[in-house]
GROMACS .gro file of C-alpha atoms in nm:
model
  424
    1MET     CA    1  -1.841   8.461  -2.548
    2LEU     CA    2  -1.556   8.227  -2.633
    3VAL     CA    3  -1.430   8.246  -2.275
    4GLY     CA    4  -1.782   8.165  -2.154
    5ALA     CA    5  -1.798   7.871  -2.394
    6ALA     CA    6  -1.463   7.743  -2.265
    7VAL     CA    7  -1.584   7.766  -1.904
    8ALA     CA    8  -1.906   7.582  -1.994
    9VAL     CA    9  -1.709   7.304  -2.167
   10ALA     CA   10  -1.481   7.275  -1.863
   11ILE     CA   11  -1.780   7.237  -1.630
   12ALA     CA   12  -1.946   6.985  -1.864
   13GLY     CA   13  -1.622   6.786  -1.883
   14SER     CA   14  -1.591   6.788  -1.505
   15ALA     CA   15  -1.949   6.660  -1.476
   16ALA     CA   16  -1.871   6.377  -1.720
   17CYS     CA   17  -1.557   6.296  -1.521
   18VAL     CA   18  -1.751   6.278  -1.193
   19ASP     CA   19  -2.021   6.067  -1.360
   20ALA     CA   20  -1.764   5.810  -1.473
   21ALA     CA   21  -1.596   5.809  -1.132
   22LEU     CA   22  -1.921   5.757  -0.936
   23ALA     CA   23  -2.013   5.470  -1.167
   24ARG     CA   24  -1.688   5.295  -1.065
   25VAL     CA   25  -1.725   5.344  -0.688
   26SER     CA   26  -1.972   5.113  -0.515
   27ARG     CA   27  -2.144   5.169  -0.183
   28VAL     CA   28  -1.923   4.905  -0.022
   29ARG     CA   29  -1.609   5.081  -0.148
   30ALA     CA   30  -1.736   5.413  -0.011
   31ASP     CA   31  -1.799   5.253   0.330
   32GLU     CA   32  -1.446   5.110   0.332
   33MET     CA   33  -1.301   5.453   0.253
   34ALA     CA   34  -1.503   5.605   0.538
   35GLU     CA   35  -1.377   5.340   0.781
   36GLN     CA   36  -1.019   5.412   0.670
   37GLY     CA   37  -1.070   5.779   0.752
   38VAL     CA   38  -1.032   5.913   0.398
   39PRO     CA   39  -1.120   6.286   0.404
   40GLY     CA   40  -1.458   6.351   0.242
   41ALA     CA   41  -1.552   5.983   0.233
   42GLN     CA   42  -1.858   6.039   0.453
   43ARG     CA   43  -2.006   6.267   0.185
   44LEU     CA   44  -1.932   6.000  -0.075
   45VAL     CA   45  -2.125   5.747   0.138
   46ARG     CA   46  -2.429   5.978   0.124
   47VAL     CA   47  -2.400   6.003  -0.254
   48THR     CA   48  -2.369   5.627  -0.310
   49ALA     CA   49  -2.668   5.568  -0.081
   50ASP     CA   50  -2.890   5.758  -0.329
   51PRO     CA   51  -2.714   5.719  -0.666
   52ALA     CA   52  -3.011   5.794  -0.893
   53ARG     CA   53  -3.056   6.141  -0.746
   54TYR     CA   54  -2.696   6.245  -0.804
   55PHE     CA   55  -2.652   6.075  -1.141
   56ASN     CA   56  -2.954   6.270  -1.268
   57LEU     CA   57  -2.807   6.590  -1.123
   58VAL     CA   58  -2.468   6.532  -1.290
   59LEU     CA   59  -2.639   6.468  -1.622
   60LEU     CA   60  -2.842   6.789  -1.595
   61VAL     CA   61  -2.528   6.995  -1.527
   62ARG     CA   62  -2.341   6.835  -1.816
   63VAL     CA   63  -2.623   6.880  -2.068
   64THR     CA   64  -2.691   7.239  -1.962
   65CYS     CA   65  -2.327   7.345  -1.989
   66GLU     CA   66  -2.277   7.159  -2.316
   67MET     CA   67  -2.578   7.332  -2.471
   68ALA     CA   68  -2.466   7.671  -2.336
   69ALA     CA   69  -2.124   7.623  -2.496
   70ALA     CA   70  -2.285   7.529  -2.828
   71VAL     CA   71  -2.506   7.840  -2.822
   72LEU     CA   72  -2.214   8.071  -2.746
   73VAL     CA   73  -1.999   7.921  -3.022
   74ALA     CA   74  -2.291   7.954  -3.265
   75LEU     CA   75  -2.334   8.324  -3.173
   76VAL     CA   76  -1.963   8.389  -3.239
   77CYS     CA   77  -1.984   8.218  -3.579
   78VAL     CA   78  -2.297   8.417  -3.671
   79ARG     CA   79  -2.126   8.744  -3.573
   80GLU     CA   80  -1.824   8.664  -3.790
   81TRP     CA   81  -2.000   8.512  -4.094
   82GLY     CA   82  -2.356   8.631  -4.060
   83VAL     CA   83  -2.673   8.424  -4.051
   84SER     CA   84  -2.579   8.163  -4.311
   85TRP     CA   85  -2.547   7.790  -4.353
   86LYS     CA   86  -2.169   7.824  -4.331
   87ALA     CA   87  -2.193   7.963  -3.978
   88GLY     CA   88  -2.428   7.679  -3.875
   89VAL     CA   89  -2.210   7.406  -4.021
   90LEU     CA   90  -1.893   7.553  -3.872
   91ALA     CA   91  -2.049   7.586  -3.524
   92THR     CA   92  -2.176   7.228  -3.544
   93LEU     CA   93  -1.837   7.088  -3.646
   94ILE     CA   94  -1.651   7.284  -3.376
   95MET     CA   95  -1.885   7.170  -3.097
   96ALA     CA   96  -1.893   6.811  -3.225
   97VAL     CA   97  -1.515   6.785  -3.195
   98ILE     CA   98  -1.500   6.967  -2.861
   99SER     CA   99  -1.786   6.763  -2.711
  100TYR     CA  100  -1.642   6.434  -2.828
  101VAL     CA  101  -1.287   6.502  -2.707
  102ALA     CA  102  -1.320   6.743  -2.414
  103ILE     CA  103  -1.645   6.607  -2.270
  104GLY     CA  104  -1.692   6.255  -2.401
  105VAL     CA  105  -1.347   6.089  -2.408
  106SER     CA  106  -1.086   6.266  -2.196
  107PRO     CA  107  -1.287   6.338  -1.878
  108ARG     CA  108  -1.443   5.992  -1.869
  109THR     CA  109  -1.103   5.830  -1.906
  110LEU     CA  110  -0.971   6.032  -1.613
  111GLY     CA  111  -1.281   5.949  -1.411
  112ARG     CA  112  -1.231   5.577  -1.458
  113GLN     CA  113  -0.855   5.591  -1.392
  114HIS     CA  114  -0.881   5.793  -1.069
  115ALA     CA  115  -1.234   5.701  -0.959
  116PRO     CA  116  -1.200   5.716  -0.574
  117ARG     CA  117  -1.029   6.056  -0.558
  118ILE     CA  118  -1.252   6.220  -0.818
  119ALA     CA  119  -1.566   6.070  -0.663
  120VAL     CA  120  -1.476   6.220  -0.323
  121VAL     CA  121  -1.421   6.565  -0.477
  122GLY     CA  122  -1.741   6.535  -0.680
  123ALA     CA  123  -1.945   6.437  -0.375
  124ALA     CA  124  -1.836   6.755  -0.196
  125VAL     CA  125  -1.986   6.960  -0.481
  126LEU     CA  126  -2.293   6.748  -0.553
  127ILE     CA  127  -2.439   6.739  -0.201
  128PRO     CA  128  -2.494   7.118  -0.165
  129LEU     CA  129  -2.587   7.144  -0.534
  130GLY     CA  130  -2.841   6.866  -0.490
  131ARG     CA  131  -3.030   7.058  -0.221
  132ILE     CA  132  -3.096   7.332  -0.475
  133MET     CA  133  -3.149   7.147  -0.803
  134THR     CA  134  -3.302   6.809  -0.708
  135PRO     CA  135  -3.665   6.936  -0.724
  136PHE     CA  136  -3.595   7.068  -1.073
  137THR     CA  137  -3.446   6.738  -1.195
  138ARG     CA  138  -3.740   6.541  -1.053
  139ALA     CA  139  -3.985   6.773  -1.225
  140LEU     CA  140  -3.805   6.717  -1.556
  141ILE     CA  141  -3.817   6.338  -1.506
  142VAL     CA  142  -4.192   6.354  -1.440
  143LEU     CA  143  -4.236   6.563  -1.756
  144GLY     CA  144  -4.025   6.319  -1.958
  145ASN     CA  145  -4.224   6.018  -1.834
  146ALA     CA  146  -4.549   6.201  -1.916
  147VAL     CA  147  -4.459   6.244  -2.282
  148THR     CA  148  -4.309   5.895  -2.313
  149PRO     CA  149  -4.537   5.611  -2.433
  150GLY     CA  150  -4.578   5.343  -2.169
  151LYS     CA  151  -4.453   5.345  -1.812
  152GLY     CA  152  -4.135   5.543  -1.750
  153PHE     CA  153  -3.867   5.492  -1.487
  154ARG     CA  154  -3.944   5.655  -1.152
  155GLU     CA  155  -3.582   5.773  -1.110
  156GLY     CA  156  -3.531   5.849  -1.478
  157PRO     CA  157  -3.355   5.643  -1.747
  158PHE     CA  158  -3.014   5.790  -1.658
  159ALA     CA  159  -2.987   5.612  -1.323
  160THR     CA  160  -2.772   5.304  -1.282
  161GLU     CA  161  -3.085   5.091  -1.242
  162ALA     CA  162  -3.204   5.166  -1.594
  163GLU     CA  163  -2.856   5.112  -1.733
  164LEU     CA  164  -2.826   4.777  -1.556
  165ARG     CA  165  -3.164   4.668  -1.691
  166ALA     CA  166  -3.044   4.745  -2.042
  167LEU     CA  167  -2.723   4.548  -1.984
  168VAL     CA  168  -2.923   4.250  -1.859
  169ASP     CA  169  -3.141   4.258  -2.171
  170ILE     CA  170  -2.832   4.268  -2.393
  171ALA     CA  171  -2.677   3.977  -2.202
  172GLU     CA  172  -2.992   3.771  -2.255
  173GLN     CA  173  -2.997   3.854  -2.626
  174HIS     CA  174  -2.639   3.727  -2.657
  175SER     CA  175  -2.729   3.406  -2.470
  176GLU     CA  176  -2.496   3.492  -2.182
  177ILE     CA  177  -2.780   3.450  -1.931
  178GLU     CA  178  -3.110   3.262  -1.945
  179ALA     CA  179  -3.445   3.432  -1.994
  180GLU     CA  180  -3.550   3.329  -1.642
  181GLN     CA  181  -3.240   3.494  -1.495
  182ARG     CA  182  -3.317   3.814  -1.685
  183ARG     CA  183  -3.673   3.807  -1.549
  184MET     CA  184  -3.550   3.767  -1.192
  185VAL     CA  185  -3.310   4.064  -1.221
  186HIS     CA  186  -3.590   4.282  -1.358
  187SER     CA  187  -3.820   4.160  -1.080
  188VAL     CA  188  -3.570   4.277  -0.818
  189PHE     CA  189  -3.585   4.630  -0.955
  190GLU     CA  190  -3.962   4.623  -1.002
  191LEU     CA  191  -4.000   4.529  -0.636
  192GLY     CA  192  -3.929   4.892  -0.551
  193ASP     CA  193  -4.236   4.999  -0.751
  194THR     CA  194  -4.459   4.719  -0.618
  195LEU     CA  195  -4.709   4.802  -0.344
  196VAL     CA  196  -4.802   4.564  -0.064
  197ARG     CA  197  -5.161   4.546  -0.188
  198GLU     CA  198  -5.035   4.386  -0.510
  199VAL     CA  199  -4.863   4.092  -0.336
  200MET     CA  200  -5.080   4.037  -0.027
  201VAL     CA  201  -5.321   3.751   0.037
  202PRO     CA  202  -5.661   3.924   0.012
  203ARG     CA  203  -5.897   3.927   0.305
  204THR     CA  204  -6.136   3.687   0.132
  205ASP     CA  205  -5.862   3.420   0.119
  206MET     CA  206  -5.753   3.457   0.482
  207ILE     CA  207  -5.807   3.196   0.753
  208PHE     CA  208  -5.906   3.348   1.092
  209ILE     CA  209  -5.979   3.213   1.436
  210GLU     CA  210  -6.192   3.385   1.701
  211ARG     CA  211  -6.031   3.480   2.031
  212GLY     CA  212  -6.282   3.270   2.225
  213LYS     CA  213  -6.181   2.939   2.063
  214THR     CA  214  -5.991   2.682   2.266
  215LEU     CA  215  -5.636   2.563   2.208
  216ARG     CA  216  -5.765   2.232   2.076
  217GLN     CA  217  -5.988   2.405   1.821
  218ALA     CA  218  -5.700   2.628   1.712
  219LEU     CA  219  -5.466   2.330   1.678
  220THR     CA  220  -5.725   2.144   1.473
  221LEU     CA  221  -5.773   2.443   1.243
  222ALA     CA  222  -5.396   2.479   1.193
  223LEU     CA  223  -5.354   2.111   1.108
  224ARG     CA  224  -5.652   2.101   0.873
  225SER     CA  225  -5.571   2.426   0.693
  226GLY     CA  226  -5.196   2.366   0.676
  227PHE     CA  227  -5.109   2.715   0.805
  228SER     CA  228  -4.855   2.757   1.085
  229ARG     CA  229  -4.958   3.118   1.161
  230ILE     CA  230  -5.323   3.219   1.195
  231PRO     CA  231  -5.463   3.568   1.275
  232VAL     CA  232  -5.678   3.592   1.589
  233VAL     CA  233  -5.981   3.822   1.560
  234GLY     CA  234  -6.215   3.982   1.811
  235GLU     CA  235  -6.556   4.117   1.717
  236ASN     CA  236  -6.502   4.087   1.340
  237THR     CA  237  -6.232   4.040   1.079
  238ASP     CA  238  -6.136   4.409   1.100
  239ASP     CA  239  -6.045   4.353   1.465
  240VAL     CA  240  -5.724   4.150   1.436
  241LEU     CA  241  -5.585   4.111   1.787
  242GLY     CA  242  -5.276   3.904   1.724
  243ILE     CA  243  -5.122   3.599   1.557
  244VAL     CA  244  -5.123   3.244   1.695
  245TYR     CA  245  -4.834   3.017   1.600
  246LEU     CA  246  -4.860   2.642   1.555
  247LYS     CA  247  -4.539   2.591   1.754
  248ASP     CA  248  -4.683   2.785   2.048
  249LEU     CA  249  -5.005   2.584   2.033
  250ALA     CA  250  -4.825   2.250   2.019
  251GLY     CA  251  -4.590   2.347   2.300
  252ARG     CA  252  -4.869   2.470   2.525
  253VAL     CA  253  -5.087   2.164   2.464
  254HIS     CA  254  -4.789   1.936   2.528
  255GLU     CA  255  -4.709   2.104   2.860
  256HIS     CA  256  -5.071   2.143   2.980
  257HIS     CA  257  -5.261   1.868   2.808
  258ALA     CA  258  -5.553   1.893   3.047
  259GLY     CA  259  -5.618   2.257   2.957
  260GLU     CA  260  -5.637   2.219   2.580
  261SER     CA  261  -6.018   2.218   2.589
  262VAL     CA  262  -6.042   2.499   2.844
  263GLU     CA  263  -5.765   2.749   2.776
  264LEU     CA  264  -5.846   3.007   2.510
  265VAL     CA  265  -5.634   3.082   2.205
  266GLU     CA  266  -5.581   3.446   2.305
  267SER     CA  267  -5.362   3.325   2.592
  268VAL     CA  268  -5.086   3.212   2.352
  269MET     CA  269  -5.124   3.460   2.067
  270ARG     CA  270  -4.845   3.703   1.983
  271PRO     CA  271  -4.879   4.073   1.890
  272ALA     CA  272  -4.961   4.137   1.525
  273THR     CA  273  -4.764   4.368   1.298
  274TYR     CA  274  -4.973   4.609   1.089
  275VAL     CA  275  -4.863   4.772   0.763
  276PRO     CA  276  -5.048   5.004   0.521
  277ASP     CA  277  -5.142   4.861   0.183
  278SER     CA  278  -4.962   5.154   0.015
  279LYS     CA  279  -4.620   5.056   0.152
  280HIS     CA  280  -4.359   4.948  -0.104
  281ALA     CA  281  -4.274   4.578  -0.104
  282ASP     CA  282  -3.896   4.626  -0.090
  283GLU     CA  283  -3.925   4.848   0.219
  284LEU     CA  284  -4.151   4.594   0.389
  285LEU     CA  285  -3.907   4.312   0.311
  286ARG     CA  286  -3.624   4.503   0.479
  287ASP     CA  287  -3.844   4.580   0.781
  288MET     CA  288  -3.956   4.220   0.818
  289GLN     CA  289  -3.596   4.099   0.799
  290ALA     CA  290  -3.483   4.352   1.059
  291GLU     CA  291  -3.771   4.281   1.300
  292ARG     CA  292  -3.765   3.903   1.242
  293ILE     CA  293  -4.130   3.871   1.149
  294HIS     CA  294  -4.275   3.652   0.875
  295LEU     CA  295  -4.634   3.773   0.863
  296ALA     CA  296  -4.796   4.118   0.877
  297ILE     CA  297  -5.158   4.231   0.865
  298VAL     CA  298  -5.229   4.473   0.580
  299ILE     CA  299  -5.454   4.770   0.663
  300ASP     CA  300  -5.644   4.971   0.402
  301GLU     CA  301  -5.695   5.347   0.400
  302TYR     CA  302  -6.008   5.317   0.615
  303GLY     CA  303  -5.835   5.118   0.889
  304GLY     CA  304  -5.996   4.787   0.795
  305THR     CA  305  -5.819   4.459   0.729
  306ALA     CA  306  -5.725   4.437   0.362
  307GLY     CA  307  -5.533   4.110   0.383
  308LEU     CA  308  -5.205   3.970   0.507
  309VAL     CA  309  -4.857   3.948   0.361
  310THR     CA  310  -4.566   3.715   0.431
  311ILE     CA  311  -4.200   3.719   0.338
  312GLU     CA  312  -4.273   3.436   0.094
  313ASP     CA  313  -4.531   3.653  -0.085
  314ILE     CA  314  -4.264   3.915  -0.150
  315LEU     CA  315  -4.000   3.661  -0.254
  316GLU     CA  316  -4.243   3.509  -0.503
  317GLU     CA  317  -4.240   3.841  -0.687
  318ILE     CA  318  -3.873   3.769  -0.762
  319VAL     CA  319  -3.840   3.391  -0.796
  320GLY     CA  320  -4.195   3.300  -0.901
  321GLU     CA  321  -4.442   3.060  -0.742
  322ILE     CA  322  -4.301   2.860  -0.451
  323THR     CA  323  -4.425   2.502  -0.419
  324ASP     CA  324  -4.331   2.213  -0.193
  325GLU     CA  325  -4.285   1.836  -0.216
  326TYR     CA  326  -4.657   1.777  -0.165
  327ASP     CA  327  -4.755   1.967  -0.479
  328GLU     CA  328  -4.798   1.772  -0.797
  329ASP     CA  329  -4.953   1.813  -1.139
  330ARG     CA  330  -5.301   1.667  -1.155
  331GLU     CA  331  -5.545   1.582  -1.429
  332PRO     CA  332  -5.846   1.817  -1.434
  333VAL     CA  333  -6.080   1.519  -1.382
  334GLN     CA  334  -6.004   1.178  -1.227
  335TRP     CA  335  -6.294   0.933  -1.201
  336LEU     CA  336  -6.288   0.733  -0.878
  337GLY     CA  337  -6.464   0.440  -1.041
  338GLU     CA  338  -6.548   0.368  -1.400
  339PRO     CA  339  -6.556   0.680  -1.620
  340GLY     CA  340  -6.907   0.825  -1.596
  341ASP     CA  341  -6.990   0.650  -1.267
  342LEU     CA  342  -7.167   0.939  -1.094
  343ALA     CA  343  -7.222   0.751  -0.768
  344ALA     CA  344  -6.849   0.676  -0.727
  345GLY     CA  345  -6.781   1.037  -0.821
  346ALA     CA  346  -6.472   1.214  -0.947
  347ARG     CA  347  -6.179   1.413  -0.815
  348VAL     CA  348  -6.166   1.750  -0.993
  349THR     CA  349  -5.933   2.044  -0.961
  350ALA     CA  350  -6.064   2.346  -0.775
  351ARG     CA  351  -6.000   2.554  -1.088
  352LEU     CA  352  -6.230   2.343  -1.307
  353ASP     CA  353  -6.499   2.552  -1.475
  354LEU     CA  354  -6.853   2.505  -1.347
  355ASP     CA  355  -6.970   2.445  -1.704
  356GLU     CA  356  -6.737   2.146  -1.737
  357LEU     CA  357  -6.848   2.004  -1.402
  358GLY     CA  358  -7.209   2.048  -1.508
  359GLU     CA  359  -7.145   1.853  -1.828
  360LEU     CA  360  -6.980   1.569  -1.633
  361PHE     CA  361  -7.275   1.529  -1.394
  362SER     CA  362  -7.556   1.647  -1.626
  363ARG     CA  363  -7.638   1.949  -1.412
  364ASP     CA  364  -7.688   2.318  -1.473
  365LEU     CA  365  -7.439   2.471  -1.229
  366GLU     CA  366  -7.407   2.823  -1.371
  367ASP     CA  367  -7.351   3.098  -1.116
  368GLU     CA  368  -7.329   3.473  -1.169
  369ASP     CA  369  -7.070   3.529  -0.896
  370VAL     CA  370  -6.819   3.246  -0.945
  371GLU     CA  371  -6.680   3.046  -1.235
  372THR     CA  372  -6.484   2.760  -1.076
  373VAL     CA  373  -6.558   2.466  -0.848
  374GLY     CA  374  -6.341   2.612  -0.574
  375GLY     CA  375  -6.520   2.945  -0.599
  376LEU     CA  376  -6.860   2.777  -0.575
  377LEU     CA  377  -6.750   2.582  -0.268
  378ALA     CA  378  -6.626   2.900  -0.097
  379LYS     CA  379  -6.945   3.088  -0.180
  380MET     CA  380  -7.174   2.820  -0.040
  381LEU     CA  381  -6.964   2.782   0.276
  382GLY     CA  382  -6.942   3.157   0.326
  383LYS     CA  383  -6.573   3.128   0.416
  384VAL     CA  384  -6.243   2.998   0.284
  385PRO     CA  385  -6.274   2.617   0.248
  386ILE     CA  386  -6.029   2.386   0.422
  387PRO     CA  387  -5.983   2.012   0.365
  388GLY     CA  388  -6.293   1.823   0.478
  389ALA     CA  389  -6.539   2.109   0.423
  390SER     CA  390  -6.847   1.984   0.238
  391VAL     CA  391  -7.165   2.121   0.080
  392GLU     CA  392  -7.457   1.975  -0.110
  393LEU     CA  393  -7.598   2.124  -0.426
  394ASP     CA  394  -7.851   1.997  -0.678
  395GLY     CA  395  -7.809   1.634  -0.573
  396LEU     CA  396  -7.429   1.657  -0.566
  397SER     CA  397  -7.189   1.644  -0.273
  398LEU     CA  398  -6.881   1.865  -0.300
  399THR     CA  399  -6.602   1.798  -0.050
  400ALA     CA  400  -6.275   1.993  -0.030
  401GLU     CA  401  -6.002   1.730  -0.038
  402SER     CA  402  -5.646   1.863  -0.042
  403ALA     CA  403  -5.464   2.193   0.005
  404GLU     CA  404  -5.181   2.280  -0.228
  405GLY     CA  405  -4.909   2.542  -0.256
  406ARG     CA  406  -4.756   2.762   0.007
  407ARG     CA  407  -5.085   2.946   0.059
  408ARG     CA  408  -5.261   2.615   0.123
  409ARG     CA  409  -5.546   2.679  -0.116
  410ILE     CA  410  -5.780   2.393  -0.195
  411GLY     CA  411  -5.640   2.203  -0.492
  412THR     CA  412  -5.890   1.923  -0.548
  413VAL     CA  413  -6.258   1.863  -0.473
  414LEU     CA  414  -6.441   1.530  -0.450
  415VAL     CA  415  -6.774   1.539  -0.631
  416ARG     CA  416  -7.030   1.259  -0.595
  417GLU     CA  417  -7.394   1.215  -0.685
  418LEU     CA  418  -7.606   1.174  -0.371
  419PRO     CA  419  -7.833   0.865  -0.349
  420ARG     CA  420  -8.181   0.947  -0.471
  421ASP     CA  421  -8.493   0.887  -0.266
  422PRO     CA  422  -8.692   0.606  -0.435
  423GLU     CA  423  -9.009   0.813  -0.400
  424ASP     CA  424  -8.847   1.090  -0.601
   0.00000   0.00000   0.00000
């Protein structure tokens, strides 16, 4: 039993040594070693490409062997001194010293001092071992997350990602980085758990153009809406045929000015890229970078159009809302004439509550479906409003005035009281 305990400690120490070595070797370093022709470096490249999987495997081997050694030592102590508190205390002290020295300190020191060589040797063992034990480690992680309050880590808390998150939190607590920097680092990791449906522009907020519209109509829509890329649809919004680009429209109209009112938009549209709404945002970002596309149509599980997503939508998950030089902070209500002059009207933000607008113009504007001025305007129009769109309601004229932000949503609405008929 003592020989078995010694073997278990040796294996646990080797696992700790490999763990420390892998933590010191980056993916870039592994690629350099492979290019230099270092024997076994190709296996190390495979390990560094999926670090969480192999870090969890190394931890499982170390913990299993360490516990096996403790059990064997405890059995020897019980055989010599019987089932007593002395045997328990002695076994605990022996394993505490052995674990601290032979597993905790010495192997990790060696792993850090000779990281490249030990990492190469460890990779040769971990790859075949991973084929056998990875399903077991993943099952244990799922079980651990199930009994843990809150949301657990998909790859387990032993992966380098979780460790780096903890280091970032500590750095922020010691004022070494700002809170916003800590948030951005966490957002980068969370991007891997974010689905496209969570960052996309929903279908109800999309601007479309029918395939039968002319180039002039498409150019007008692009200039009024502020979008440089507009989906082209066929029979309905689930039938997205392609994407028309403002640059293509302007170039075609400039070259063939006479055909702007005759040529149809489908003649200059480009093929659309379709992605499922269940795709992870980080994977989509890599694909969009590789394929040089900025906009993709998101498809739901039934094959219908769920929305669209752009590179900027994904980047906003990391850096926050992106605005431009045309965006500015506005007062919720700006009277165009004297305060209270209903005929001159007021400029209100699209997010103003209907109740507040009703109080300003002495109207009852409650609606069961919407709560804001912008929502009411969209509901009455039956489509996404663009600057210049206007409706009339209860003696009031509501006109969409300006588009704000990268998504070009209506920011302000002009509200005026319509002239009353003298007979009324």
